[in-house]
Amino acid sequence: MAAIIELDSISKHYGPVVGVNHVDLAVEDGEFLTLLGPSGCGKSTLLRMIGGFEVPTAGTIRIAGADVTAAPPQQRDVNMMFQDYALFPHMTVGKNITYGLERKGIKGTAARDKAEAALELVGLSGMFERHPHQLSGGQRQRVALARAVVREPKVILLDEPLSALDAKLREQMQVELKHMHEKLGITFLMVTHDQTEALVMSDRVVVMEAGEIAQDGTPEDLYERPATPYVANFIGTTNFLSARVVARGAGLVTLEAGNQKLKATDVMPLGGQAIGQIGIRPEKMQILKDTECRPANVLPGTVVETIYQGLALRTVVRISSGEEVLVDEMLRQGMLHSDHPRAGDPVALGVEPHNILLFGAER
Amino acid sequence: MTLRIIDRIGMGFFLGLPILWIVLFMLVPYGVLLTYSFWIKSYPLFEPAFQFGNYLTLLNEPQYLSVIGRTLKIAVIVSVTALVLAYPFAYFLVFRLKNATIRKVLFFGVIAPLWVSYLLRAYLWKTILGTQGVLNSTLMGLGIIGEPLDVFLYSQAAMVITLTYIFIPFMVMPIYAALEKIPRNLDEASADLGQSSWTTFWRVTVPLSLPGVVAGFTLTFCLCFGDFVAAFLVGGPDGLMVANVITSQFGAALDWPLGSALAVVMLVVVLAIISLSDRFEQRAKVQF
Amino acid sequence: MADIALTRSKPRKPPLSIPKGAADGAFITYASLLLAFLYMPVAILIIFSFNDSRVLAWPLSGFTLDWYRTLFANADLLEAVGNSFYVATLSTALALCIGIPAAMALHRFAFPGKALFRRLLLLPIALPGIVTGISMLNFFNLMGFNLNLHTVVLGHATALLAVVVIQVFARLQRLPRSLEEASSDLGANALATFWYVTLPNIKTAIVGSGLLVFVLSFDEIPVTFFLTGRDNTLPMYIYSTMRRGVTPEINAVGTLLILFSVVLILLAAFLTRAPGRKR
């Protein structure tokens, strides 16, 4: 696979404010890449610079090998699906879709046929003569996609494409967009602040923090092996405990954390930084029953409260160091709420060495 | 801001004509106006000079100061009257009226007179207040007065009624717009916090609508201050305004430099009021 | 996890308020009175234009169309009407040609001096017409221009430009930026974007403000007073007849003017309605 978009040390400054700071990124042809981060992390600015709506302060952007850094949007072979869809309110659905074709010189029946095909692709056949205000939110979103797809661009840019939809529809559209990507074979570059969306839809996710790339990897990489506490915290939930290395060797590192000696698999590349804290996902810990065999690490503590979440039960435990940790357990059949330790009960938490994430010192 | 070359060309395209127009037909004429105000009246019109004689005349001859004072007074009274009439109306429309169609119709009913000739709206009151006018004949018909009174027309009260009538839409519009911008739930929040609706009105609604009030007041005041039609029709000698004096300097009195000096005074007053209200609006501005 | 005490600190006092019904009754009465204040005089004007007495006083003496007949026989008046149409048409065209780009520039670009530019553009809204009239009169006098209907047109365009700028700018502000971005994203150059996307979406604001400028120019007095030469516009003609006092002919002209305004208002409402669009 070859890179379809190459960003070379892209920066964007707004006066003294740095929006994007020296970002290097290559988007592979045909992949579904997501830029993920909280608002203000620079992800939308990056997308808008690729679309041509903003000009970088420094750096170069290449699309399919050609330098387009200063080219206006109309000269770029990419199309954007806008957050508010940006459907032209004074045109019919059909006119919206043929608009981009007519600018390319495709007119008349040729344009109409292509537009009908695009509408069919997004499941809106027969909506050609409707006006955008007659459509539901989900339908508008599909029209926006059809309008972008019909021009057969090299890349489709999606700016928070699902944020205007309600939760149920959003879940459905996540899968649908992913299927659309597979069917079309066009590169999709999406921006979102929703971690679930990113994990569900993408081949690759780039997590951004304060205008820089924090981590770049597959959804599984990011969840299982977050590079920094920021990523671990942004994607999923993580318990952080401050830690100190006691001994190191044989692929295992022994740490003192939570007033206990813990063993952890020594795999995290910290770039030479000393280990300062550890992270444990709530679902990677169990509350031990007497009958169970003991895992490698045990943390004793007291239950503070339990929170019923339907699918899972969350238990808040204060461990002996005084730190509070969350433990999530799936509520399978037969496990009743009443069996579970209550507030004030002493418990022991088990965690396996490979489930302990190692991080540098707290910032 | 980084701009592409094409954006710069576009900007020049959009800005060129308006800037040219502003310079040619506003800034340069204002400059000429200022220049003329330093010239001297002489046959047949005037001759160039640089002296403050015209301004000294305005300061020294009591008739000019009293006209300026009267104009200010009338403009203030009209603005206050229009405010007192307009605010409750706008408040009712925005906060009390549930039906959106009726709200639109009533709002439009107050704004529509702007489309009707301004001269005509001043003239209406001349026909009503005149000695042989509608008001006198009505009162006589009702037996309240025995013979026509001439006190209604050609008085400052007639001026105030006429000008308020003419300019009230300018007061309603910005107040209505400001009230409409206030989120409705603030009212509910205030009630929820245990405030009476009276307190809510004074502590929440009024402060948030102040920018609209200031805008309406500014507009009404400035337009009143420069009006000469109402005074011409219903004012009489007692209702003479600055603008009437200016017109006579450019007409019968043929003293353009003095008239220009008066116009400069008017321009300065208006600019001062506008920048004051701007400053006030900046401070009162709230983001929702 | 933190326990938020959900206890209320104090029982709430019921808000003191005037019963809703009574207050609304008062408001409705008030609104009616205000509208009566605005429209009664207009009604009186119209009624007396059909009254067959030269004196505008009760009681009405009889119905006549004489005053209207006099109007249509009055050549000066008809010429003034023609002049007013001429002036209003040209001023409207000019105000739109300058006002639309100005509003676009205010909306689209950041440039040094923007605040001053904006303030100057909008100044004539609050600036009495007499100042515009006199300063332009002085300017034309200095340049040695003769006063005629075209100097009036320049004056009107200057005074009424702000009406266009305000309305078009307000519409542009409500137009999502993403529409224009989407257009260029779909391959349109700046001109095509303006023509196919921006213009259709601000069309009603342009039509609405254009009609308002037309009406205001048609009725304009203070600027015209100083900038007209020998030719009279309709309001100037009426103004000069008013020197002679109140006459039923003026009532008849006035009634026709009001009718004309009503037609334009309806036209504006018709042309600016958003067909089937929910906003």
Coordinates of N, CA and C in Angstrom, one line a residue, chain A residues 241-248 252-265 278 280 295-300 319-321 323 349-353 356 358:
Chain A
L241 N -2.1 4.2 39.6 CA -1.5 4.1 40.9 C -0.1 4.6 40.8
S242 N 0.4 5.4 41.7 CA 1.8 5.8 41.6 C 2.7 4.6 42.0
A243 N 3.8 4.4 41.4 CA 4.6 3.2 41.5 C 6.1 3.5 41.6
R244 N 6.8 2.6 42.1 CA 8.3 2.7 42.2 C 8.9 1.4 41.9
V245 N 10.0 1.4 41.1 CA 10.6 0.1 40.7 C 11.4 -0.4 41.8
V246 N 11.2 -1.7 42.2 CA 12.0 -2.3 43.2 C 13.1 -3.2 42.6
A247 N 12.7 -4.0 41.6 CA 13.6 -4.9 41.0 C 13.2 -5.1 39.5
R248 N 14.2 -5.4 38.7 CA 13.9 -5.6 37.3 C 14.7 -6.8 36.7
L252 N 10.2 -9.4 33.8 CA 9.3 -9.0 34.8 C 9.9 -7.8 35.6
V253 N 9.0 -6.9 36.0 CA 9.5 -5.8 36.8 C 8.7 -5.9 38.1
T254 N 9.4 -5.7 39.2 CA 8.7 -5.7 40.5 C 8.6 -4.3 40.9
L255 N 7.4 -3.9 41.3 CA 7.1 -2.6 41.7 C 6.5 -2.5 43.0
E256 N 6.6 -1.3 43.6 CA 5.9 -1.1 44.9 C 4.8 -0.1 44.5
A257 N 3.6 -0.5 44.6 CA 2.4 0.3 44.3 C 1.3 -0.1 45.2
G258 N 0.5 0.9 45.6 CA -0.7 0.6 46.5 C -0.3 -0.1 47.7
N259 N 0.9 0.2 48.3 CA 1.4 -0.5 49.5 C 1.7 -1.9 49.3
Q260 N 1.8 -2.4 48.1 CA 2.1 -3.8 47.8 C 3.2 -4.0 46.9
K261 N 3.8 -5.1 46.9 CA 4.8 -5.5 45.8 C 4.0 -6.1 44.7
L262 N 4.1 -5.5 43.5 CA 3.4 -6.1 42.3 C 4.4 -6.5 41.2
K263 N 4.1 -7.6 40.5 CA 4.9 -8.0 39.4 C 4.2 -7.6 38.1
A264 N 4.9 -7.0 37.2 CA 4.3 -6.6 35.9 C 5.2 -7.1 34.8
T265 N 4.6 -7.4 33.6 CA 5.4 -7.8 32.4 C 6.1 -6.6 31.9
I278 N 1.5 3.2 37.4 CA 1.0 2.0 36.6 C -0.5 2.3 36.4
I280 N -4.2 0.2 35.5 CA -4.9 -1.1 35.4 C -6.4 -0.8 35.0
P295 N -4.0 -15.2 42.1 CA -3.2 -14.7 41.0 C -1.9 -14.2 41.5
A296 N -1.0 -13.7 40.5 CA 0.3 -13.3 40.9 C 0.3 -12.1 41.8
N297 N -0.7 -11.2 41.6 CA -0.7 -9.9 42.4 C -2.0 -9.8 43.1
V298 N -1.9 -9.4 44.4 CA -3.1 -9.2 45.2 C -3.1 -7.9 45.9
L299 N -4.2 -7.2 45.8 CA -4.3 -5.9 46.4 C -5.5 -5.9 47.4
P300 N -5.2 -5.9 48.7 CA -6.3 -5.9 49.7 C -6.9 -4.5 49.8
I319 N -7.9 0.8 48.4 CA -6.9 -0.1 48.8 C -6.1 0.4 49.9
S320 N -5.1 -0.4 50.4 CA -4.5 -0.1 51.7 C -3.7 1.2 51.6
S321 N -3.3 1.7 50.4 CA -2.5 2.9 50.3 C -3.5 4.1 50.4
E323 N -5.6 4.9 48.1 CA -6.1 5.2 46.7 C -7.4 4.4 46.4
L349 N -8.2 -7.8 45.7 CA -8.3 -7.7 44.2 C -7.1 -8.4 43.6
G350 N -7.5 -9.2 42.5 CA -6.4 -9.9 41.8 C -6.1 -9.2 40.5
V351 N -4.8 -9.2 40.1 CA -4.5 -8.7 38.8 C -3.3 -9.4 38.2
E352 N -3.3 -9.8 36.9 CA -2.2 -10.6 36.3 C -1.1 -9.6 35.9
P353 N 0.1 -10.0 35.9 CA 1.3 -9.2 35.5 C 1.1 -8.5 34.1
I356 N -0.9 -5.1 33.8 CA -0.5 -3.9 34.4 C 0.3 -3.1 33.3
L358 N 2.6 0.1 32.3 CA 3.6 0.8 32.9 C 3.8 2.2 32.3

